[in-house]
PDB file of C-alpha atoms in Angstrom:
ATOM      1  CA  MET A  28      64.136 -16.805  81.008  1.00  0.00           C
ATOM      2  CA  LEU A  29      67.980 -16.539  80.811  1.00  0.00           C
ATOM      3  CA  THR A  30      67.584 -19.574  78.412  1.00  0.00           C
ATOM      4  CA  SER A  31      65.274 -18.259  76.093  1.00  0.00           C
ATOM      5  CA  MET A  32      67.317 -14.781  75.590  1.00  0.00           C
ATOM      6  CA  VAL A  33      70.107 -16.958  74.707  1.00  0.00           C
ATOM      7  CA  SER A  34      67.804 -18.896  72.219  1.00  0.00           C
ATOM      8  CA  VAL A  35      66.433 -15.316  70.837  1.00  0.00           C
ATOM      9  CA  SER A  36      70.306 -14.357  70.481  1.00  0.00           C
ATOM     10  CA  ASN A  37      71.362 -17.569  68.551  1.00  0.00           C
ATOM     11  CA  THR A  38      68.890 -17.200  66.483  1.00  0.00           C
ATOM     12  CA  ALA A  39      69.260 -13.458  65.675  1.00  0.00           C
ATOM     13  CA  SER A  40      73.116 -14.173  64.810  1.00  0.00           C
ATOM     14  CA  THR A  41      72.128 -17.245  62.943  1.00  0.00           C
ATOM     15  CA  TYR A  42      69.706 -14.853  60.890  1.00  0.00           C
ATOM     16  CA  THR A  43      72.403 -12.250  60.545  1.00  0.00           C
ATOM     17  CA  ALA A  44      74.943 -14.706  59.260  1.00  0.00           C
ATOM     18  CA  PHE A  45      72.353 -16.133  57.096  1.00  0.00           C
ATOM     19  CA  GLN A  46      71.561 -12.635  55.542  1.00  0.00           C
ATOM     20  CA  TYR A  47      75.222 -11.740  54.999  1.00  0.00           C
ATOM     21  CA  CYS A  48      75.801 -15.120  53.287  1.00  0.00           C
ATOM     22  CA  ARG A  49      72.965 -14.279  51.127  1.00  0.00           C
ATOM     23  CA  ARG A  50      74.173 -10.722  49.964  1.00  0.00           C
ATOM     24  CA  ARG A  51      77.452 -12.207  49.314  1.00  0.00           C
ATOM     25  CA  HIS A  52      76.548 -15.027  47.323  1.00  0.00           C
ATOM     26  CA  HIS A  53      74.328 -12.296  45.183  1.00  0.00           C
ATOM     27  CA  GLN A  54      77.526 -10.160  44.825  1.00  0.00           C
ATOM     28  CA  LEU A  55      79.794 -13.174  43.962  1.00  0.00           C
ATOM     29  CA  LEU A  56      76.761 -14.166  41.436  1.00  0.00           C
ATOM     30  CA  ARG A  57      77.031 -10.775  40.102  1.00  0.00           C
ATOM     31  CA  ALA A  58      80.901 -10.513  39.582  1.00  0.00           C
ATOM     32  CA  SER A  59      80.893 -14.061  37.805  1.00  0.00           C
ATOM     33  CA  SER A  60      78.211 -13.505  35.546  1.00  0.00           C
ATOM     34  CA  ALA A  61      79.592 -10.004  34.315  1.00  0.00           C
ATOM     35  CA  ALA A  62      82.208 -10.138  31.739  1.00  0.00           C
ATOM     36  CA  PRO A  63      85.395  -7.995  32.388  1.00  0.00           C
ATOM     37  CA  GLY A  64      84.372  -4.313  31.762  1.00  0.00           C
ATOM     38  CA  VAL A  65      80.737  -4.988  32.098  1.00  0.00           C
ATOM     39  CA  ASP A  66      79.483  -2.430  34.790  1.00  0.00           C
ATOM     40  CA  LEU A  67      76.009  -3.931  36.272  1.00  0.00           C
ATOM     41  CA  LYS A  68      75.466  -0.742  38.624  1.00  0.00           C
ATOM     42  CA  THR A  69      73.403   1.003  36.109  1.00  0.00           C
ATOM     43  CA  LEU A  70      70.626  -1.916  35.668  1.00  0.00           C
ATOM     44  CA  GLU A  71      70.771  -2.286  39.500  1.00  0.00           C
ATOM     45  CA  SER A  72      70.292   1.143  39.985  1.00  0.00           C
ATOM     46  CA  ALA A  73      67.540   1.246  37.651  1.00  0.00           C
ATOM     47  CA  LEU A  74      65.606  -1.837  38.817  1.00  0.00           C
ATOM     48  CA  ALA A  75      65.971  -0.322  42.429  1.00  0.00           C
ATOM     49  CA  LYS A  76      64.036   2.776  41.441  1.00  0.00           C
ATOM     50  CA  LYS A  77      61.473   0.597  39.335  1.00  0.00           C
ATOM     51  CA  ASP A  78      62.286   2.903  36.474  1.00  0.00           C
ATOM     52  CA  SER A  79      61.110   0.919  33.067  1.00  0.00           C
ATOM     53  CA  ASN A  80      62.966   3.268  30.948  1.00  0.00           C
ATOM     54  CA  ALA A  81      66.370   3.736  32.539  1.00  0.00           C
ATOM     55  CA  VAL A  82      66.102  -0.338  32.917  1.00  0.00           C
ATOM     56  CA  LYS A  83      65.520  -0.638  28.948  1.00  0.00           C
ATOM     57  CA  GLU A  84      68.341   1.677  28.451  1.00  0.00           C
ATOM     58  CA  ALA A  85      70.583  -0.394  30.786  1.00  0.00           C
ATOM     59  CA  LEU A  86      69.877  -3.366  28.910  1.00  0.00           C
ATOM     60  CA  ASP A  87      70.144  -1.868  25.458  1.00  0.00           C
ATOM     61  CA  GLN A  88      73.688  -1.016  26.570  1.00  0.00           C
ATOM     62  CA  LEU A  89      74.549  -4.179  28.159  1.00  0.00           C
ATOM     63  CA  SER A  90      73.375  -6.011  24.907  1.00  0.00           C
ATOM     64  CA  GLU A  91      75.573  -3.750  22.612  1.00  0.00           C
ATOM     65  CA  VAL A  92      78.812  -5.086  24.666  1.00  0.00           C
ATOM     66  CA  GLY A  93      77.594  -8.640  24.297  1.00  0.00           C
ATOM     67  CA  TRP A  94      76.563  -9.072  27.849  1.00  0.00           C
ATOM     68  CA  ALA A  95      72.486  -9.638  27.194  1.00  0.00           C
ATOM     69  CA  LYS A  96      72.513 -11.184  23.817  1.00  0.00           C
ATOM     70  CA  ARG A  97      69.122 -12.105  23.660  1.00  0.00           C
ATOM     71  CA  TRP A  98      67.324  -8.860  25.210  1.00  0.00           C
ATOM     72  CA  SER A  99      65.039  -7.554  22.602  1.00  0.00           C
ATOM     73  CA  SER A 100      66.170 -10.220  20.091  1.00  0.00           C
ATOM     74  CA  GLN A 101      62.745 -10.790  18.703  1.00  0.00           C
ATOM     75  CA  PRO A 102      61.571  -6.994  18.947  1.00  0.00           C
ATOM     76  CA  TYR A 103      59.635  -7.508  15.657  1.00  0.00           C
ATOM     77  CA  VAL A 104      56.492  -9.417  15.574  1.00  0.00           C
ATOM     78  CA  SER A 105      53.756  -9.624  13.061  1.00  0.00           C
ATOM     79  CA  ARG A 106      50.399 -11.070  13.008  1.00  0.00           C
ATOM     80  CA  ARG A 107      49.002 -13.648  10.862  1.00  0.00           C
ATOM     81  CA  THR A 108      46.413 -16.283  10.235  1.00  0.00           C
ATOM     82  CA  THR A 109      46.816 -19.123  12.716  1.00  0.00           C
ATOM     83  CA  SER A 110      45.092 -22.511  13.186  1.00  0.00           C
ATOM     84  CA  LEU A 111      44.264 -24.808  15.953  1.00  0.00           C
ATOM     85  CA  ARG A 112      46.672 -27.314  13.682  1.00  0.00           C
ATOM     86  CA  GLU A 113      49.788 -25.185  13.915  1.00  0.00           C
ATOM     87  CA  LEU A 114      49.148 -25.045  17.796  1.00  0.00           C
ATOM     88  CA  THR A 115      49.057 -28.771  18.007  1.00  0.00           C
ATOM     89  CA  SER A 116      51.720 -29.411  15.688  1.00  0.00           C
ATOM     90  CA  LEU A 117      53.967 -27.201  18.067  1.00  0.00           C
ATOM     91  CA  GLY A 118      53.266 -29.198  20.985  1.00  0.00           C
ATOM     92  CA  ILE A 119      50.322 -27.761  22.717  1.00  0.00           C
ATOM     93  CA  LYS A 120      48.123 -30.114  24.116  1.00  0.00           C
ATOM     94  CA  ASN A 121      44.259 -29.562  23.901  1.00  0.00           C
ATOM     95  CA  ALA A 122      44.423 -26.477  21.834  1.00  0.00           C
ATOM     96  CA  GLU A 123      40.882 -26.439  20.899  1.00  0.00           C
ATOM     97  CA  ASN A 124      40.398 -25.742  24.692  1.00  0.00           C
ATOM     98  CA  LEU A 125      43.043 -23.048  25.347  1.00  0.00           C
ATOM     99  CA  ALA A 126      40.845 -20.050  25.810  1.00  0.00           C
ATOM    100  CA  ILE A 127      38.048 -21.966  27.926  1.00  0.00           C
ATOM    101  CA  PRO A 128      38.762 -20.884  31.570  1.00  0.00           C
ATOM    102  CA  SER A 129      39.693 -23.425  33.890  1.00  0.00           C
ATOM    103  CA  VAL A 130      37.328 -24.211  36.961  1.00  0.00           C
ATOM    104  CA  ARG A 131      39.640 -27.206  38.236  1.00  0.00           C
ATOM    105  CA  ASN A 132      40.829 -25.112  41.275  1.00  0.00           C
ATOM    106  CA  ASP A 133      37.276 -23.349  41.671  1.00  0.00           C
ATOM    107  CA  ALA A 134      35.333 -26.568  41.673  1.00  0.00           C
ATOM    108  CA  ALA A 135      37.658 -28.377  44.061  1.00  0.00           C
ATOM    109  CA  PHE A 136      37.605 -25.575  46.632  1.00  0.00           C
ATOM    110  CA  LEU A 137      33.848 -25.508  46.535  1.00  0.00           C
ATOM    111  CA  PHE A 138      33.133 -28.965  46.390  1.00  0.00           C
ATOM    112  CA  THR A 139      35.471 -29.350  49.700  1.00  0.00           C
ATOM    113  CA  VAL A 140      33.219 -26.406  51.217  1.00  0.00           C
ATOM    114  CA  VAL A 141      30.395 -27.968  50.494  1.00  0.00           C
ATOM    115  CA  GLY A 142      31.345 -31.402  51.368  1.00  0.00           C
ATOM    116  CA  THR A 143      33.124 -30.513  54.981  1.00  0.00           C
ATOM    117  CA  THR A 144      30.243 -28.578  55.891  1.00  0.00           C
ATOM    118  CA  GLY A 145      27.939 -31.270  54.902  1.00  0.00           C
ATOM    119  CA  PHE A 146      29.615 -33.899  56.869  1.00  0.00           C
ATOM    120  CA  LEU A 147      30.086 -31.793  60.028  1.00  0.00           C
ATOM    121  CA  GLY A 148      26.496 -30.889  59.988  1.00  0.00           C
ATOM    122  CA  VAL A 149      25.162 -34.461  59.947  1.00  0.00           C
ATOM    123  CA  LEU A 150      27.588 -34.934  62.844  1.00  0.00           C
ATOM    124  CA  ALA A 151      26.460 -31.903  64.686  1.00  0.00           C
ATOM    125  CA  GLY A 152      23.114 -33.116  64.248  1.00  0.00           C
ATOM    126  CA  GLN A 153      23.750 -36.077  66.734  1.00  0.00           C
ATOM    127  CA  LEU A 154      24.237 -33.230  69.543  1.00  0.00           C
ATOM    128  CA  PRO A 155      21.758 -33.606  72.338  1.00  0.00           C
ATOM    129  CA  GLY A 156      19.089 -30.765  72.846  1.00  0.00           C
ATOM    130  CA  ASP A 157      18.917 -27.609  70.920  1.00  0.00           C
ATOM    131  CA  TRP A 158      22.485 -28.034  69.853  1.00  0.00           C
ATOM    132  CA  GLY A 159      21.600 -30.543  67.241  1.00  0.00           C
ATOM    133  CA  PHE A 160      19.544 -27.859  65.738  1.00  0.00           C
ATOM    134  CA  PHE A 161      21.385 -24.711  66.036  1.00  0.00           C
ATOM    135  CA  VAL A 162      25.078 -26.049  65.606  1.00  0.00           C
ATOM    136  CA  PRO A 163      23.920 -28.021  62.217  1.00  0.00           C
ATOM    137  CA  TYR A 164      22.350 -25.041  61.134  1.00  0.00           C
ATOM    138  CA  LEU A 165      25.352 -22.447  61.651  1.00  0.00           C
ATOM    139  CA  ILE A 166      27.309 -25.190  59.799  1.00  0.00           C
ATOM    140  CA  GLY A 167      25.318 -25.389  56.951  1.00  0.00           C
ATOM    141  CA  SER A 168      25.324 -21.536  56.532  1.00  0.00           C
ATOM    142  CA  ILE A 169      29.300 -21.175  56.082  1.00  0.00           C
ATOM    143  CA  SER A 170      28.539 -22.585  52.098  1.00  0.00           C
ATOM    144  CA  LEU A 171      26.062 -19.792  51.811  1.00  0.00           C
ATOM    145  CA  VAL A 172      28.377 -16.997  53.010  1.00  0.00           C
ATOM    146  CA  VAL A 173      31.293 -18.187  50.762  1.00  0.00           C
ATOM    147  CA  LEU A 174      28.564 -17.823  47.965  1.00  0.00           C
ATOM    148  CA  ALA A 175      27.615 -14.415  48.846  1.00  0.00           C
ATOM    149  CA  VAL A 176      31.322 -13.381  49.127  1.00  0.00           C
ATOM    150  CA  GLY A 177      31.852 -14.890  45.678  1.00  0.00           C
ATOM    151  CA  SER A 178      29.348 -12.611  44.357  1.00  0.00           C
ATOM    152  CA  ILE A 179      30.037  -9.314  46.543  1.00  0.00           C
ATOM    153  CA  SER A 180      33.942  -9.640  46.347  1.00  0.00           C
ATOM    154  CA  PRO A 181      34.825 -12.153  43.656  1.00  0.00           C
ATOM    155  CA  GLY A 182      38.518 -11.071  44.526  1.00  0.00           C
ATOM    156  CA  LEU A 183      38.481 -12.180  47.965  1.00  0.00           C
ATOM    157  CA  LEU A 184      36.739 -15.633  46.925  1.00  0.00           C
ATOM    158  CA  GLN A 185      39.552 -15.946  44.475  1.00  0.00           C
ATOM    159  CA  ALA A 186      42.684 -15.216  46.728  1.00  0.00           C
ATOM    160  CA  ALA A 187      40.828 -18.194  49.000  1.00  0.00           C
ATOM    161  CA  ILE A 188      40.700 -20.146  46.095  1.00  0.00           C
ATOM    162  CA  SER A 189      44.682 -19.426  44.969  1.00  0.00           C
ATOM    163  CA  GLY A 190      45.521 -20.424  48.864  1.00  0.00           C
ATOM    164  CA  PHE A 191      43.487 -23.749  48.804  1.00  0.00           C
ATOM    165  CA  SER A 192      44.911 -24.544  45.355  1.00  0.00           C
ATOM    166  CA  ALA A 193      48.542 -25.198  47.000  1.00  0.00           C
ATOM    167  CA  VAL A 194      47.153 -28.622  47.806  1.00  0.00           C
ATOM    168  CA  PHE A 195      47.705 -29.522  44.284  1.00  0.00           C
ATOM    169  CA  PRO A 196      51.016 -31.298  43.933  1.00  0.00           C
ATOM    170  CA  ASP A 197      51.752 -29.324  40.621  1.00  0.00           C
ATOM    171  CA  TYR A 198      50.511 -26.077  41.623  1.00  0.00           C
ATOM    172  CA  GLN A 199      53.833 -24.357  42.627  1.00  0.00           C
ATOM    173  CA  GLU A 200      55.663 -25.595  39.480  1.00  0.00           C
ATOM    174  CA  ARG A 201      52.893 -24.373  37.246  1.00  0.00           C
ATOM    175  CA  ILE A 202      53.072 -20.919  38.662  1.00  0.00           C
ATOM    176  CA  ALA A 203      56.748 -21.099  38.394  1.00  0.00           C
ATOM    177  CA  ARG A 204      56.575 -22.265  34.581  1.00  0.00           C
ATOM    178  CA  HIS A 205      53.918 -19.498  33.780  1.00  0.00           C
ATOM    179  CA  GLU A 206      55.288 -16.617  35.234  1.00  0.00           C
ATOM    180  CA  ALA A 207      59.003 -17.247  33.977  1.00  0.00           C
ATOM    181  CA  ALA A 208      57.291 -17.768  30.581  1.00  0.00           C
ATOM    182  CA  HIS A 209      55.923 -14.043  30.926  1.00  0.00           C
ATOM    183  CA  PHE A 210      59.423 -12.945  32.093  1.00  0.00           C
ATOM    184  CA  LEU A 211      61.108 -14.804  29.271  1.00  0.00           C
ATOM    185  CA  ILE A 212      59.104 -13.426  26.357  1.00  0.00           C
ATOM    186  CA  GLY A 213      59.092 -10.052  27.801  1.00  0.00           C
ATOM    187  CA  TYR A 214      62.797 -10.072  27.755  1.00  0.00           C
ATOM    188  CA  LEU A 215      63.167 -11.219  24.119  1.00  0.00           C
ATOM    189  CA  ILE A 216      60.674  -9.109  22.889  1.00  0.00           C
ATOM    190  CA  GLY A 217      62.077  -6.103  24.743  1.00  0.00           C
ATOM    191  CA  LEU A 218      59.646  -5.331  27.469  1.00  0.00           C
ATOM    192  CA  PRO A 219      61.725  -4.297  30.612  1.00  0.00           C
ATOM    193  CA  ILE A 220      60.494  -6.431  33.642  1.00  0.00           C
ATOM    194  CA  LEU A 221      60.423  -4.579  37.130  1.00  0.00           C
ATOM    195  CA  ASN A 222      59.228  -6.957  39.468  1.00  0.00           C
ATOM    196  CA  TYR A 223      57.528 -10.626  39.672  1.00  0.00           C
ATOM    197  CA  SER A 224      55.968 -12.527  42.315  1.00  0.00           C
ATOM    198  CA  LEU A 225      55.314 -16.088  42.773  1.00  0.00           C
ATOM    199  CA  ASP A 226      53.252 -15.910  45.785  1.00  0.00           C
ATOM    200  CA  ILE A 227      50.265 -17.818  46.020  1.00  0.00           C
ATOM    201  CA  GLY A 228      47.487 -14.876  45.210  1.00  0.00           C
ATOM    202  CA  LYS A 229      49.889 -12.677  44.161  1.00  0.00           C
ATOM    203  CA  GLU A 230      51.560 -14.258  41.227  1.00  0.00           C
ATOM    204  CA  HIS A 231      52.475 -11.916  38.417  1.00  0.00           C
ATOM    205  CA  VAL A 232      55.084 -10.426  36.216  1.00  0.00           C
ATOM    206  CA  ASN A 233      55.105  -6.094  36.123  1.00  0.00           C
ATOM    207  CA  LEU A 234      56.734  -5.828  32.437  1.00  0.00           C
ATOM    208  CA  ILE A 235      54.815  -2.771  31.093  1.00  0.00           C
ATOM    209  CA  ASP A 236      56.885   0.234  30.534  1.00  0.00           C
ATOM    210  CA  GLU A 237      55.851   3.763  30.781  1.00  0.00           C
ATOM    211  CA  LYS A 238      55.200   4.514  26.927  1.00  0.00           C
ATOM    212  CA  LEU A 239      52.771   1.443  26.799  1.00  0.00           C
ATOM    213  CA  GLU A 240      51.114   2.593  29.907  1.00  0.00           C
ATOM    214  CA  LYS A 241      49.834   5.706  28.268  1.00  0.00           C
ATOM    215  CA  LEU A 242      48.959   4.192  25.216  1.00  0.00           C
ATOM    216  CA  ILE A 243      46.792   1.671  27.243  1.00  0.00           C
ATOM    217  CA  TYR A 244      45.136   4.185  29.262  1.00  0.00           C
ATOM    218  CA  SER A 245      44.606   6.425  26.348  1.00  0.00           C
ATOM    219  CA  GLY A 246      43.137   3.650  24.457  1.00  0.00           C
ATOM    220  CA  GLN A 247      45.418   4.400  21.585  1.00  0.00           C
ATOM    221  CA  LEU A 248      47.412   1.052  21.392  1.00  0.00           C
ATOM    222  CA  ASP A 249      48.236   0.335  17.629  1.00  0.00           C
ATOM    223  CA  ALA A 250      48.332  -2.939  15.906  1.00  0.00           C
ATOM    224  CA  LYS A 251      52.377  -3.044  16.286  1.00  0.00           C
ATOM    225  CA  GLU A 252      51.997  -2.527  20.254  1.00  0.00           C
ATOM    226  CA  LEU A 253      49.139  -4.841  20.562  1.00  0.00           C
ATOM    227  CA  ASP A 254      50.547  -7.822  19.072  1.00  0.00           C
ATOM    228  CA  ARG A 255      53.812  -7.242  21.057  1.00  0.00           C
ATOM    229  CA  LEU A 256      51.791  -7.119  24.389  1.00  0.00           C
ATOM    230  CA  ALA A 257      49.841 -10.069  23.038  1.00  0.00           C
ATOM    231  CA  VAL A 258      52.651 -12.319  22.782  1.00  0.00           C
ATOM    232  CA  VAL A 259      53.752 -11.719  26.207  1.00  0.00           C
ATOM    233  CA  ALA A 260      50.191 -12.000  27.774  1.00  0.00           C
ATOM    234  CA  MET A 261      49.966 -15.122  26.174  1.00  0.00           C
ATOM    235  CA  ALA A 262      53.375 -16.824  27.214  1.00  0.00           C
ATOM    236  CA  GLY A 263      52.075 -18.203  30.691  1.00  0.00           C
ATOM    237  CA  LEU A 264      49.267 -20.031  28.890  1.00  0.00           C
ATOM    238  CA  ALA A 265      51.401 -21.496  26.086  1.00  0.00           C
ATOM    239  CA  ALA A 266      53.941 -22.520  28.782  1.00  0.00           C
ATOM    240  CA  GLU A 267      51.598 -24.690  30.464  1.00  0.00           C
ATOM    241  CA  GLY A 268      49.715 -25.998  27.305  1.00  0.00           C
ATOM    242  CA  LEU A 269      53.448 -27.236  26.130  1.00  0.00           C
ATOM    243  CA  GLN A 270      53.597 -29.036  29.520  1.00  0.00           C
ATOM    244  CA  TYR A 271      50.270 -29.913  30.591  1.00  0.00           C
ATOM    245  CA  ASP A 272      46.863 -31.434  29.417  1.00  0.00           C
ATOM    246  CA  LYS A 273      44.810 -28.699  30.903  1.00  0.00           C
ATOM    247  CA  VAL A 274      45.865 -25.044  31.388  1.00  0.00           C
ATOM    248  CA  VAL A 275      44.525 -23.873  34.839  1.00  0.00           C
ATOM    249  CA  GLY A 276      46.305 -20.211  34.521  1.00  0.00           C
ATOM    250  CA  GLN A 277      44.777 -18.928  31.665  1.00  0.00           C
ATOM    251  CA  SER A 278      42.069 -16.616  33.273  1.00  0.00           C
ATOM    252  CA  ALA A 279      44.176 -13.945  34.083  1.00  0.00           C
ATOM    253  CA  ASP A 280      46.140 -14.032  30.804  1.00  0.00           C
ATOM    254  CA  LEU A 281      42.938 -13.724  28.459  1.00  0.00           C
ATOM    255  CA  PHE A 282      41.641 -10.877  30.812  1.00  0.00           C
ATOM    256  CA  THR A 283      44.875  -9.244  30.449  1.00  0.00           C
ATOM    257  CA  LEU A 284      44.674  -9.564  26.576  1.00  0.00           C
ATOM    258  CA  GLN A 285      41.161  -8.335  26.315  1.00  0.00           C
ATOM    259  CA  ARG A 286      41.946  -5.377  28.399  1.00  0.00           C
ATOM    260  CA  PHE A 287      44.858  -4.888  25.530  1.00  0.00           C
ATOM    261  CA  ILE A 288      42.182  -5.403  22.692  1.00  0.00           C
ATOM    262  CA  ASN A 289      40.124  -3.050  24.185  1.00  0.00           C
ATOM    263  CA  ARG A 290      42.257  -0.323  24.606  1.00  0.00           C
ATOM    264  CA  SER A 291      43.438  -0.557  21.261  1.00  0.00           C
ATOM    265  CA  LYS A 292      42.593   1.286  17.668  1.00  0.00           C
ATOM    266  CA  PRO A 293      41.319   0.526  15.369  1.00  0.00           C
ATOM    267  CA  GLN A 294      38.932  -1.931  16.642  1.00  0.00           C
ATOM    268  CA  VAL A 295      39.441  -5.576  16.630  1.00  0.00           C
ATOM    269  CA  SER A 296      36.554  -7.978  15.341  1.00  0.00           C
ATOM    270  CA  LYS A 297      35.464 -11.025  17.229  1.00  0.00           C
ATOM    271  CA  GLU A 298      37.342 -13.223  14.574  1.00  0.00           C
ATOM    272  CA  GLN A 299      40.582 -11.045  14.335  1.00  0.00           C
ATOM    273  CA  GLN A 300      40.371 -11.553  18.517  1.00  0.00           C
ATOM    274  CA  GLN A 301      40.151 -15.206  18.223  1.00  0.00           C
ATOM    275  CA  ASN A 302      42.833 -15.242  15.335  1.00  0.00           C
ATOM    276  CA  LEU A 303      45.089 -12.703  17.847  1.00  0.00           C
ATOM    277  CA  THR A 304      44.939 -15.244  20.507  1.00  0.00           C
ATOM    278  CA  ARG A 305      45.901 -18.372  18.597  1.00  0.00           C
ATOM    279  CA  TRP A 306      48.891 -16.451  17.035  1.00  0.00           C
ATOM    280  CA  ALA A 307      50.263 -14.963  20.283  1.00  0.00           C
ATOM    281  CA  VAL A 308      50.013 -18.363  21.957  1.00  0.00           C
ATOM    282  CA  LEU A 309      52.151 -20.285  18.801  1.00  0.00           C
ATOM    283  CA  PHE A 310      54.449 -17.180  18.518  1.00  0.00           C
ATOM    284  CA  SER A 311      55.219 -17.324  22.530  1.00  0.00           C
ATOM    285  CA  GLY A 312      55.219 -21.330  22.397  1.00  0.00           C
ATOM    286  CA  SER A 313      57.794 -21.065  19.762  1.00  0.00           C
ATOM    287  CA  LEU A 314      60.200 -18.721  21.720  1.00  0.00           C
ATOM    288  CA  ILE A 315      59.811 -20.968  24.512  1.00  0.00           C
ATOM    289  CA  LYS A 316      60.522 -24.347  22.754  1.00  0.00           C
ATOM    290  CA  ASN A 317      63.619 -22.454  21.176  1.00  0.00           C
ATOM    291  CA  ASN A 318      64.509 -20.922  24.500  1.00  0.00           C
ATOM    292  CA  LYS A 319      63.695 -24.122  26.639  1.00  0.00           C
ATOM    293  CA  ALA A 320      67.016 -24.036  28.720  1.00  0.00           C
ATOM    294  CA  LEU A 321      66.438 -20.464  29.752  1.00  0.00           C
ATOM    295  CA  HIS A 322      63.004 -20.695  30.422  1.00  0.00           C
ATOM    296  CA  GLU A 323      63.831 -23.518  33.019  1.00  0.00           C
ATOM    297  CA  ALA A 324      66.772 -21.605  34.137  1.00  0.00           C
ATOM    298  CA  LEU A 325      64.392 -18.667  34.951  1.00  0.00           C
ATOM    299  CA  MET A 326      62.028 -21.104  36.645  1.00  0.00           C
ATOM    300  CA  THR A 327      64.873 -22.182  39.080  1.00  0.00           C
ATOM    301  CA  ALA A 328      65.893 -18.879  39.601  1.00  0.00           C
ATOM    302  CA  MET A 329      62.488 -17.342  40.408  1.00  0.00           C
ATOM    303  CA  SER A 330      61.297 -20.472  42.696  1.00  0.00           C
ATOM    304  CA  ASN A 331      64.604 -19.580  44.454  1.00  0.00           C
ATOM    305  CA  LYS A 332      63.131 -15.910  44.876  1.00  0.00           C
ATOM    306  CA  ALA A 333      66.027 -14.170  43.060  1.00  0.00           C
ATOM    307  CA  THR A 334      66.118 -10.771  42.303  1.00  0.00           C
ATOM    308  CA  VAL A 335      65.334  -9.231  39.109  1.00  0.00           C
ATOM    309  CA  GLU A 336      68.786  -8.447  38.162  1.00  0.00           C
ATOM    310  CA  LEU A 337      69.811 -11.755  38.730  1.00  0.00           C
ATOM    311  CA  CYS A 338      66.689 -13.101  36.673  1.00  0.00           C
ATOM    312  CA  ASN A 339      68.106 -11.065  34.050  1.00  0.00           C
ATOM    313  CA  GLN A 340      72.016 -12.313  34.387  1.00  0.00           C
ATOM    314  CA  THR A 341      70.247 -16.082  33.683  1.00  0.00           C
ATOM    315  CA  GLU A 342      71.232 -15.872  30.479  1.00  0.00           C
ATOM    316  CA  LYS A 343      75.050 -15.774  31.065  1.00  0.00           C
ATOM    317  CA  ASN A 344      74.578 -18.913  32.221  1.00  0.00           C
ATOM    318  CA  ARG A 345      73.045 -20.732  29.470  1.00  0.00           C
TER     319      ARG A 345
END
C-alpha cells in the first residue's frame, strides 16, 4: 500500500510539472511570436469565449500592425469556368475522380469484419456437440449486426470505420494535411477559426462565423459568400489531391459544399455545381501551394495539439 501511494504521488508530481512546463512553453512561445507592442490578450480572450466576431476583429487589428499579415489576404474570390486540365496542371492527381467518394476505409473495415467472422466461424464449427452449431451461428450473425447498424445508424458505423482506419500508415498524416488546409484557407480568406480537432471520428475545423451561419440557416447565401465557403470546404480535398493518388477524406467536404449550395440563392444548376467544385479545388489548391511552408507548419502544430491561438501565430515563424 505504501509503495502504491508513493507511486501515485510521484505520478501526480510528474504530471503537475509537465502541465507547468507546457503552460510555460506556450507563454514563452506567445511572447517570442508577438512583436514589441503587440497585445495578443484580445485574441486570446475572444478565442476563449468562442466569439467569432471578436476573433475576427482581433485578427483585423493584429493585421493592421503587421503581426498577422496573411490574415484575410485573399478576401475576394471570383468563380470562373474551370477545366480538369487546369487541376491536373496544378498538380492534382486523378482530378477526374475527386468528386467520387472513396470507399477504401469502408471496404477495408467490412472486408475485415466479414473475413474475420468467417474464419472464426469455420474454426468454431470444429467444436464438439451443439457448440459446433450455435457458436458459428452467433459469430456469423456479427456481420449482419454490423450491416443493420449501418442502415439504422450510419453515424455509429462511420465512427467505427474511422477508428479502424487508423491502421493505415498514412491516416493520421492525411487528417493533419486535410484539416490544416481548411484552417489555412479559412485564415487566408478571412473566416475566423474557433477550434479544431484531429481526433479519430471527430476531425473537423470550426470556422463559420455568426453572420454566415445566419445566412446558411435562412437559405440566403449569395454567390459571393458561396464562393468563399466553397473554397474553404474544398481545401482539405485539394490538399490530399496534391499529395496522394487517391483522396479518402472528400465525402464530408462534398457533403458540406452541397449543404452550402442548397442554402444559396439563386439556385445553382448541376453544371454550375460541377464547375463550382472544380474551381474551388483549383483556387484552394493554388493557395496551399503558394503557402506550402505555412501549411506544413500548421500540420505540425495541429498534430501536436497546439491551441488555436498558437496555430494563428504559426505565420510569424515562416
